[in-house]
Amino acid sequence: MITVFNRRELISTCSMADRVEIVHDLNAAGIDYRLLVENRYTRARIFTGGRQNSDSAYQYTIFVHKDDLDRARGCLSQDYRSIP
């Protein structure tokens, strides 16, 4: 069971395509994860005329159990291993 006390951040991205690929890799390896989705735009920004770019409107943060962190990093494709 993953809780706020035993989880570690694996990766954070604004790309839905990246999120889908990473989650697919974790599922294939049998690693449990939690996904936090944050809307990066506030109502104030929208009402003041700010444009919302749908590609970066959401930030996806993926957490894994602290004991699975090294294994999760190892199962990621090479493209994502260099992202802190």
The first five atom37 places (N, CA, C, CB, O) and aatype in JSON, in Angstrom:
{
  "aatype": [12, 9, 16, 19, 13, 2, 1, 1, 6, 10, 9, 15, 16, 4, 15, 12, 0, 3, 1, 19, 6, 9, 19, 8, 3, 10, 2, 0, 0, 7, 9, 3, 18, 1, 10, 10, 19, 6, 2, 1, 18, 16, 1, 0, 1, 9, 13, 16, 7, 7, 1, 5, 2, 15, 3, 15, 0, 18, 5, 18, 16, 9, 13, 19, 8, 11, 3, 3, 10, 3, 1, 0, 1, 7, 4, 10, 15, 5, 3, 18, 1, 15, 9, 14],
  "atom_mask": [
    [1, 1, 1, 1, 1],
    [1, 1, 1, 1, 1],
    [1, 1, 1, 1, 1],
    [1, 1, 1, 1, 1],
    [1, 1, 1, 1, 1],
    [1, 1, 1, 1, 1],
    [1, 1, 1, 1, 1],
    [1, 1, 1, 1, 1],
    [1, 1, 1, 1, 1],
    [1, 1, 1, 1, 1],
    [1, 1, 1, 1, 1],
    [1, 1, 1, 1, 1],
    [1, 1, 1, 1, 1],
    [1, 1, 1, 1, 1],
    [1, 1, 1, 1, 1],
    [1, 1, 1, 1, 1],
    [1, 1, 1, 1, 1],
    [1, 1, 1, 1, 1],
    [1, 1, 1, 1, 1],
    [1, 1, 1, 1, 1],
    [1, 1, 1, 1, 1],
    [1, 1, 1, 1, 1],
    [1, 1, 1, 1, 1],
    [1, 1, 1, 1, 1],
    [1, 1, 1, 1, 1],
    [1, 1, 1, 1, 1],
    [1, 1, 1, 1, 1],
    [1, 1, 1, 1, 1],
    [1, 1, 1, 1, 1],
    [1, 1, 1, 0, 1],
    [1, 1, 1, 1, 1],
    [1, 1, 1, 1, 1],
    [1, 1, 1, 1, 1],
    [1, 1, 1, 1, 1],
    [1, 1, 1, 1, 1],
    [1, 1, 1, 1, 1],
    [1, 1, 1, 1, 1],
    [1, 1, 1, 1, 1],
    [1, 1, 1, 1, 1],
    [1, 1, 1, 1, 1],
    [1, 1, 1, 1, 1],
    [1, 1, 1, 1, 1],
    [1, 1, 1, 1, 1],
    [1, 1, 1, 1, 1],
    [1, 1, 1, 1, 1],
    [1, 1, 1, 1, 1],
    [1, 1, 1, 1, 1],
    [1, 1, 1, 1, 1],
    [1, 1, 1, 0, 1],
    [1, 1, 1, 0, 1],
    [1, 1, 1, 1, 1],
    [1, 1, 1, 1, 1],
    [1, 1, 1, 1, 1],
    [1, 1, 1, 1, 1],
    [1, 1, 1, 1, 1],
    [1, 1, 1, 1, 1],
    [1, 1, 1, 1, 1],
    [1, 1, 1, 1, 1],
    [1, 1, 1, 1, 1],
    [1, 1, 1, 1, 1],
    [1, 1, 1, 1, 1],
    [1, 1, 1, 1, 1],
    [1, 1, 1, 1, 1],
    [1, 1, 1, 1, 1],
    [1, 1, 1, 1, 1],
    [1, 1, 1, 1, 1],
    [1, 1, 1, 1, 1],
    [1, 1, 1, 1, 1],
    [1, 1, 1, 1, 1],
    [1, 1, 1, 1, 1],
    [1, 1, 1, 1, 1],
    [1, 1, 1, 1, 1],
    [1, 1, 1, 1, 1],
    [1, 1, 1, 0, 1],
    [1, 1, 1, 1, 1],
    [1, 1, 1, 1, 1],
    [1, 1, 1, 1, 1],
    [1, 1, 1, 1, 1],
    [1, 1, 1, 1, 1],
    [1, 1, 1, 1, 1],
    [1, 1, 1, 1, 1],
    [1, 1, 1, 1, 1],
    [1, 1, 1, 1, 1],
    [1, 1, 1, 1, 1]
  ],
  "atom_positions": [
    [[0.84, -1.18, 0.0], [0.0, 0.0, 0.0], [0.89, 1.25, 0.0], [-0.96, 0.0, 1.22], [1.83, 1.36, 0.78]],
    [[0.57, 2.15, -0.88], [1.34, 3.39, -0.99], [0.62, 4.49, -0.21], [1.55, 3.8, -2.49], [-0.56, 4.76, -0.45]],
    [[1.34, 5.11, 0.71], [0.8, 6.23, 1.47], [1.71, 7.44, 1.26], [0.68, 5.88, 2.99], [2.77, 7.34, 0.65]],
    [[1.29, 8.55, 1.77], [2.08, 9.78, 1.64], [3.4, 9.65, 2.39], [1.28, 10.99, 2.16], [4.36, 10.36, 2.08]],
    [[3.47, 8.75, 3.37], [4.67, 8.6, 4.18], [5.7, 7.65, 3.57], [4.3, 8.12, 5.55], [6.89, 7.74, 3.89]],
    [[5.27, 6.73, 2.7], [6.23, 5.76, 2.16], [6.38, 5.86, 0.64], [5.8, 4.37, 2.53], [6.94, 4.95, 0.02]],
    [[5.91, 6.93, 0.04], [6.02, 7.08, -1.4], [7.2, 7.98, -1.77], [4.71, 7.64, -1.98], [7.64, 8.81, -0.97]],
    [[7.69, 7.78, -2.98], [8.73, 8.64, -3.53], [8.33, 9.02, -4.95], [10.13, 7.93, -3.51], [7.71, 8.23, -5.67]],
    [[8.69, 10.24, -5.34], [8.35, 10.7, -6.68], [9.27, 10.02, -7.7], [8.47, 12.25, -6.79], [10.5, 10.09, -7.6]],
    [[8.65, 9.37, -8.66], [9.41, 8.74, -9.74], [9.69, 9.74, -10.84], [8.66, 7.53, -10.29], [10.82, 9.87, -11.3]],
    [[8.64, 10.45, -11.26], [8.79, 11.38, -12.38], [7.6, 12.35, -12.39], [8.89, 10.61, -13.73], [6.52, 12.03, -11.89]],
    [[7.82, 13.51, -12.96], [6.76, 14.5, -13.14], [6.86, 15.01, -14.58], [6.88, 15.68, -12.1], [7.94, 15.38, -15.04]],
    [[5.73, 15.03, -15.26], [5.73, 15.44, -16.67], [4.44, 16.18, -16.99], [5.89, 14.21, -17.6], [3.43, 16.02, -16.3]],
    [[4.48, 16.98, -18.02], [3.29, 17.68, -18.5], [2.73, 17.03, -19.76], [3.6, 19.15, -18.77], [1.75, 17.51, -20.33]],
    [[3.35, 15.97, -20.19], [2.94, 15.31, -21.43], [2.08, 14.09, -21.12], [4.16, 14.9, -22.24], [2.5, 13.18, -20.4]],
    [[0.88, 14.07, -21.67], [0.0, 12.91, -21.48], [0.6, 11.68, -22.15], [-1.41, 13.2, -22.06], [0.49, 10.58, -21.6]],
    [[1.23, 11.84, -23.3], [1.84, 10.7, -23.99], [2.95, 10.08, -23.13], [2.41, 11.14, -25.36], [3.06, 8.86, -23.05]],
    [[3.77, 10.92, -22.5], [4.82, 10.41, -21.62], [4.21, 9.67, -20.44], [5.72, 11.56, -21.12], [4.68, 8.6, -20.06]],
    [[3.16, 10.25, -19.86], [2.5, 9.62, -18.71], [1.99, 8.24, -19.08], [1.36, 10.49, -18.21], [2.16, 7.28, -18.32]],
    [[1.36, 8.13, -20.23], [0.8, 6.85, -20.67], [1.91, 5.81, -20.84], [0.03, 7.03, -21.99], [1.75, 4.67, -20.43]],
    [[3.02, 6.21, -21.44], [4.13, 5.27, -21.66], [4.75, 4.83, -20.34], [5.19, 5.91, -22.55], [5.07, 3.65, -20.16]],
    [[4.93, 5.76, -19.42], [5.53, 5.43, -18.12], [4.62, 4.51, -17.34], [5.81, 6.71, -17.31], [5.08, 3.52, -16.76]],
    [[3.33, 4.81, -17.31], [2.37, 3.95, -16.61], [2.34, 2.56, -17.24], [0.96, 4.58, -16.62], [2.23, 1.56, -16.53]],
    [[2.43, 2.49, -18.55], [2.47, 1.2, -19.23], [3.71, 0.4, -18.78], [2.49, 1.4, -20.77], [3.6, -0.79, -18.51]],
    [[4.87, 1.06, -18.71], [6.1, 0.39, -18.26], [5.96, -0.11, -16.83], [7.29, 1.35, -18.37], [6.4, -1.22, -16.52]],
    [[5.36, 0.69, -15.95], [5.18, 0.28, -14.56], [4.23, -0.91, -14.46], [4.66, 1.46, -13.72], [4.48, -1.85, -13.71]],
    [[3.14, -0.85, -15.21], [2.19, -1.97, -15.2], [2.84, -3.25, -15.71], [0.97, -1.64, -16.04], [2.61, -4.32, -15.17]],
    [[3.64, -3.13, -16.76], [4.31, -4.31, -17.33], [5.27, -4.94, -16.32], [5.07, -3.92, -18.6], [5.47, -6.15, -16.33]],
    [[5.87, -4.1, -15.47], [6.81, -4.6, -14.46], [6.1, -5.01, -13.17], [7.86, -3.54, -14.16], [6.74, -5.55, -12.26]],
    [[4.8, -4.77, -13.08], [4.05, -5.14, -11.88], [4.32, -4.23, -10.69], [0.0, 0.0, 0.0], [4.22, -4.66, -9.55]],
    [[4.65, -2.97, -10.95], [4.96, -2.01, -9.89], [3.74, -1.14, -9.62], [6.17, -1.13, -10.28], [3.18, -0.53, -10.52]],
    [[3.33, -1.11, -8.35], [2.2, -0.29, -7.93], [2.63, 1.18, -7.95], [1.69, -0.7, -6.52], [3.77, 1.5, -7.63]],
    [[1.72, 2.07, -8.31], [2.03, 3.49, -8.39], [0.79, 4.31, -8.03], [2.54, 3.87, -9.82], [-0.33, 3.79, -8.0]],
    [[1.0, 5.56, -7.77], [-0.08, 6.53, -7.57], [0.19, 7.69, -8.5], [-0.18, 7.0, -6.07], [1.33, 8.09, -8.71]],
    [[-0.89, 8.24, -9.05], [-0.79, 9.33, -10.01], [-1.47, 10.57, -9.43], [-1.42, 8.94, -11.37], [-2.63, 10.52, -9.02]],
    [[-0.74, 11.67, -9.41], [-1.28, 12.95, -8.99], [-1.4, 13.82, -10.22], [-0.39, 13.62, -7.89], [-0.42, 14.04, -10.93]],
    [[-2.6, 14.33, -10.48], [-2.84, 15.19, -11.64], [-3.19, 16.58, -11.13], [-3.98, 14.61, -12.56], [-4.13, 16.74, -10.35]],
    [[-2.43, 17.56, -11.56], [-2.67, 18.94, -11.14], [-2.95, 19.81, -12.35], [-1.46, 19.49, -10.36], [-2.24, 19.75, -13.35]],
    [[-3.99, 20.63, -12.25], [-4.29, 21.61, -13.28], [-3.37, 22.79, -13.05], [-5.81, 22.04, -13.24], [-3.39, 23.41, -11.98]],
    [[-2.56, 23.12, -14.03], [-1.56, 24.18, -13.88], [-2.11, 25.57, -14.12], [-0.42, 23.94, -14.81], [-1.39, 26.55, -13.94]],
    [[-3.36, 25.68, -14.51], [-3.96, 26.98, -14.78], [-5.02, 27.29, -13.74], [-4.56, 27.02, -16.19], [-5.85, 26.45, -13.4]],
    [[-5.0, 28.51, -13.26], [-5.99, 28.93, -12.29], [-7.1, 29.69, -12.99], [-5.35, 29.79, -11.19], [-6.95, 30.13, -14.13]],
    [[-8.18, 29.84, -12.31], [-9.3, 30.61, -12.86], [-8.88, 32.05, -13.15], [-10.5, 30.6, -11.9], [-9.28, 32.63, -14.15]],
    [[-8.07, 32.61, -12.26], [-7.65, 34.0, -12.43], [-6.89, 34.18, -13.73], [-6.79, 34.45, -11.24], [-7.08, 35.17, -14.43]],
    [[-6.03, 33.25, -14.06], [-5.25, 33.38, -15.28], [-6.16, 33.3, -16.5], [-4.16, 32.28, -15.35], [-5.96, 34.03, -17.47]],
    [[-7.15, 32.43, -16.46], [-8.06, 32.29, -17.58], [-8.9, 33.56, -17.75], [-8.98, 31.06, -17.38], [-9.12, 34.02, -18.87]],
    [[-9.38, 34.13, -16.63], [-10.22, 35.31, -16.7], [-9.44, 36.57, -17.08], [-10.91, 35.53, -15.38], [-10.04, 37.53, -17.56]],
    [[-8.13, 36.58, -16.88], [-7.36, 37.76, -17.25], [-6.83, 37.68, -18.67], [-6.2, 37.95, -16.28], [-6.0, 38.49, -19.08]],
    [[-7.29, 36.72, -19.42], [-6.93, 36.64, -20.83], [-5.78, 35.71, -21.12], [0.0, 0.0, 0.0], [-5.31, 35.64, -22.26]],
    [[-5.3, 34.99, -20.11], [-4.22, 34.03, -20.34], [-4.69, 32.91, -21.24], [0.0, 0.0, 0.0], [-5.82, 32.44, -21.13]],
    [[-3.83, 32.5, -22.13], [-4.18, 31.4, -23.03], [-3.8, 30.09, -22.38], [-3.48, 31.55, -24.41], [-2.76, 29.99, -21.72]],
    [[-4.63, 29.11, -22.57], [-4.38, 27.8, -22.0], [-3.87, 26.87, -23.08], [-5.66, 27.24, -21.34], [-4.58, 26.56, -24.04]],
    [[-2.64, 26.42, -22.93], [-2.05, 25.47, -23.85], [-2.44, 24.07, -23.38], [-0.49, 25.64, -23.91], [-2.03, 23.64, -22.3]],
    [[-3.21, 23.36, -24.17], [-3.72, 22.06, -23.74], [-2.6, 21.03, -23.55], [-4.73, 21.55, -24.74], [-2.79, 20.07, -22.81]],
    [[-1.46, 21.22, -24.2], [-0.36, 20.28, -24.03], [0.28, 20.35, -22.65], [0.69, 20.53, -25.09], [0.82, 19.36, -22.17]],
    [[0.21, 21.5, -22.03], [0.85, 21.64, -20.72], [-0.13, 22.11, -19.64], [2.0, 22.61, -20.8], [0.29, 22.65, -18.62]],
    [[-1.41, 21.89, -19.87], [-2.42, 22.34, -18.91], [-2.39, 21.52, -17.63], [-3.79, 22.27, -19.52], [-2.77, 22.01, -16.57]],
    [[-1.93, 20.28, -17.72], [-1.91, 19.41, -16.55], [-0.5, 18.9, -16.29], [-2.88, 18.23, -16.74], [0.28, 18.66, -17.22]],
    [[-0.19, 18.74, -15.02], [1.08, 18.17, -14.63], [0.79, 16.82, -13.98], [1.86, 19.11, -13.66], [-0.03, 16.72, -13.07]],
    [[1.47, 15.78, -14.45], [1.28, 14.42, -13.97], [2.5, 14.02, -13.16], [1.04, 13.43, -15.15], [3.62, 14.0, -13.67]],
    [[2.28, 13.71, -11.88], [3.37, 13.26, -11.01], [3.08, 11.82, -10.62], [3.51, 14.18, -9.75], [2.0, 11.5, -10.13]],
    [[4.07, 10.96, -10.84], [3.9, 9.55, -10.56], [4.76, 9.18, -9.35], [4.28, 8.68, -11.8], [5.96, 9.45, -9.32]],
    [[4.12, 8.56, -8.37], [4.77, 8.13, -7.14], [4.78, 6.61, -7.08], [4.07, 8.73, -5.9], [3.85, 5.95, -7.54]],
    [[5.85, 6.07, -6.51], [5.94, 4.64, -6.25], [6.34, 4.44, -4.79], [6.96, 3.94, -7.22], [6.78, 5.37, -4.13]],
    [[6.18, 3.21, -4.3], [6.62, 2.89, -2.94], [8.13, 3.07, -2.87], [6.21, 1.43, -2.54], [8.84, 2.75, -3.82]],
    [[8.62, 3.58, -1.75], [10.05, 3.87, -1.63], [10.91, 2.62, -1.84], [10.35, 4.47, -0.26], [12.04, 2.73, -2.31]],
    [[10.4, 1.44, -1.51], [11.15, 0.21, -1.71], [11.21, -0.19, -3.19], [10.54, -0.91, -0.89], [12.07, -0.99, -3.57]],
    [[10.32, 0.34, -4.01], [10.26, 0.01, -5.43], [10.9, 1.06, -6.33], [8.83, -0.19, -5.85], [10.9, 0.92, -7.55]],
    [[11.46, 2.11, -5.74], [11.95, 3.24, -6.53], [13.06, 2.83, -7.52], [12.46, 4.34, -5.61], [12.99, 3.18, -8.69]],
    [[14.05, 2.1, -7.05], [15.14, 1.7, -7.94], [14.65, 0.76, -9.05], [16.26, 1.01, -7.15], [15.07, 0.88, -10.2]],
    [[13.77, -0.16, -8.69], [13.22, -1.07, -9.69], [12.37, -0.32, -10.71], [12.37, -2.17, -9.02], [12.41, -0.63, -11.9]],
    [[11.61, 0.69, -10.25], [10.77, 1.5, -11.15], [11.64, 2.31, -12.1], [9.85, 2.43, -10.34], [11.33, 2.41, -13.28]],
    [[12.73, 2.88, -11.59], [13.64, 3.63, -12.46], [14.26, 2.72, -13.51], [14.74, 4.31, -11.64], [14.47, 3.13, -14.66]],
    [[14.55, 1.49, -13.13], [15.16, 0.55, -14.04], [14.22, 0.1, -15.15], [0.0, 0.0, 0.0], [14.68, -0.25, -16.24]],
    [[12.91, 0.1, -14.9], [11.97, -0.38, -15.92], [11.55, 0.73, -16.89], [10.74, -0.96, -15.25], [10.9, 0.45, -17.9]],
    [[11.91, 1.98, -16.6], [11.57, 3.07, -17.51], [12.4, 2.97, -18.78], [11.78, 4.43, -16.82], [13.54, 2.49, -18.76]],
    [[11.84, 3.44, -19.87], [12.61, 3.46, -21.11], [13.75, 4.47, -20.97], [11.7, 3.81, -22.33], [13.7, 5.36, -20.12]],
    [[14.76, 4.34, -21.8], [15.97, 5.17, -21.73], [15.66, 6.66, -21.79], [16.91, 4.8, -22.85], [16.37, 7.46, -21.19]],
    [[14.61, 7.05, -22.51], [14.27, 8.46, -22.66], [13.94, 9.12, -21.34], [13.11, 8.6, -23.59], [14.17, 10.32, -21.17]],
    [[13.39, 8.38, -20.39], [12.93, 8.97, -19.15], [13.91, 8.82, -17.99], [11.62, 8.37, -18.77], [13.71, 9.42, -16.94]],
    [[14.95, 8.05, -18.16], [15.89, 7.79, -17.07], [16.69, 9.02, -16.69], [16.82, 6.68, -17.44], [17.13, 9.13, -15.55]],
    [[16.9, 9.94, -17.61], [17.71, 11.12, -17.33], [16.9, 12.27, -16.72], [18.37, 11.59, -18.59], [17.48, 13.27, -16.29]],
    [[15.58, 12.13, -16.67], [14.74, 13.17, -16.09], [14.8, 13.04, -14.58], [13.26, 13.08, -16.6], [14.55, 11.95, -14.06]],
    [[15.13, 14.1, -13.85], [15.24, 14.0, -12.38], [13.91, 13.75, -11.73], [15.85, 15.27, -11.81], [13.84, 13.64, -10.5]]
  ]
}
